[in-house]
CSV table of C-alpha atoms in Angstrom, one decimal:
chain,number,residue,atom,x,y,z
A,1,MET,CA,24.3,10.5,-12.5
A,2,VAL,CA,22.4,13.7,-11.4
A,3,LEU,CA,20.3,13.0,-14.5
A,4,GLY,CA,19.3,9.2,-12.9
A,5,PHE,CA,18.3,10.0,-9.6
A,6,SER,CA,16.1,12.7,-11.1
A,7,ILE,CA,14.2,9.9,-13.3
A,8,ALA,CA,14.6,7.9,-10.5
A,9,LEU,CA,12.5,10.6,-8.6
A,10,ILE,CA,10.1,11.2,-11.2
A,11,VAL,CA,9.4,7.6,-11.6
A,12,PHE,CA,8.8,7.0,-7.8
A,13,SER,CA,6.6,10.1,-6.8
A,14,LEU,CA,3.9,9.1,-9.8
A,15,LEU,CA,4.1,5.3,-8.5
A,16,LEU,CA,3.9,6.5,-5.0
A,17,MET,CA,0.6,8.8,-5.8
A,18,LEU,CA,-0.5,5.9,-7.8
A,19,LEU,CA,-0.3,3.2,-4.9
A,20,VAL,CA,-1.8,6.0,-2.2
A,21,LEU,CA,-4.4,6.5,-4.5
A,22,MET,CA,-5.4,3.1,-4.6
A,23,HIS,CA,-5.3,2.6,-1.0
A,24,LYS,CA,-8.6,2.2,1.0
A,25,GLY,CA,-10.8,5.3,1.7
A,26,LYS,CA,-11.4,5.1,6.0
A,27,GLY,CA,-14.6,7.1,5.6
A,28,GLY,CA,-15.4,10.4,5.2
A,29,GLY,CA,-13.7,13.0,2.6
A,30,LEU,CA,-13.3,12.3,-1.5
A,31,SER,CA,-12.5,9.0,-1.4
A,32,ASP,CA,-17.0,8.9,-0.8
A,33,MET,CA,-17.3,10.9,-3.7
A,34,PHE,CA,-15.6,8.1,-5.4
A,35,GLY,CA,-17.3,5.1,-3.9
A,36,GLY,CA,-14.8,4.6,-1.1
A,37,GLY,CA,-17.5,5.3,1.0
A,38,MET,CA,-19.1,1.6,1.3
A,39,GLN,CA,-17.9,-0.4,3.9
A,40,SER,CA,-17.7,-3.9,3.9
A,41,SER,CA,-18.5,-6.7,6.3
A,42,VAL,CA,-15.1,-8.1,6.5
A,43,GLY,CA,-13.5,-7.3,9.7
A,44,GLY,CA,-9.5,-6.2,9.6
A,45,SER,CA,-7.2,-5.8,6.3
A,46,SER,CA,-7.3,-8.7,4.0
A,47,VAL,CA,-3.7,-9.5,2.8
A,48,ALA,CA,-3.7,-7.5,-0.3
A,49,GLU,CA,-4.6,-4.3,1.5
A,50,ARG,CA,-1.3,-5.1,3.9
A,51,ASN,CA,0.8,-5.6,1.0
A,52,LEU,CA,-0.2,-2.8,-0.5
A,53,ASP,CA,0.6,-0.9,2.5
A,54,ARG,CA,4.1,-2.3,2.7
A,55,ILE,CA,5.0,-1.7,-1.2
A,56,THR,CA,3.4,1.9,-0.2
A,57,LEU,CA,6.2,1.9,2.9
A,58,VAL,CA,8.9,0.8,0.5
A,59,VAL,CA,8.4,3.1,-2.5
A,60,GLY,CA,7.7,6.1,-0.3
A,61,LEU,CA,11.3,5.0,1.5
A,62,LEU,CA,13.2,5.0,-2.3
A,63,TRP,CA,11.5,8.6,-2.9
A,64,VAL,CA,13.0,9.9,0.6
A,65,ALA,CA,16.4,7.9,-0.1
A,66,CYS,CA,16.9,9.7,-3.9
A,67,ILE,CA,15.8,13.0,-2.4
A,68,ILE,CA,18.3,13.0,0.0
A,69,VAL,CA,21.2,11.5,-2.5
A,70,LEU,CA,20.0,14.7,-4.7
A,71,GLY,CA,20.5,17.0,-2.1
A,72,ILE,CA,24.0,15.7,-1.6
A,73,MET,CA,24.7,15.3,-4.7
A,74,MET,CA,23.4,18.7,-5.7
A,75,LYS,CA,25.2,20.3,-2.4
A,76,THR,CA,28.6,19.0,-3.4
A,77,SER,CA,28.8,19.2,-6.8
A,78,SER,CA,28.6,23.2,-6.1
């Protein structure tokens, strides 16, 4: 059981890292180095960006849940 949650945690960690890197830069910092600093003429966020936000939030919550479950399982197994 612990092995399954550990594998899920690794998968969610990698997926969360990928999703965060896919987000549009807000200006300044490392995102400008890779072309993320270019401004678009369209105001507001597009549907794709909002969906990316939602997916990132869900994966982040699943990541936190895996950490909590693993912590509880390790504490009770000792």
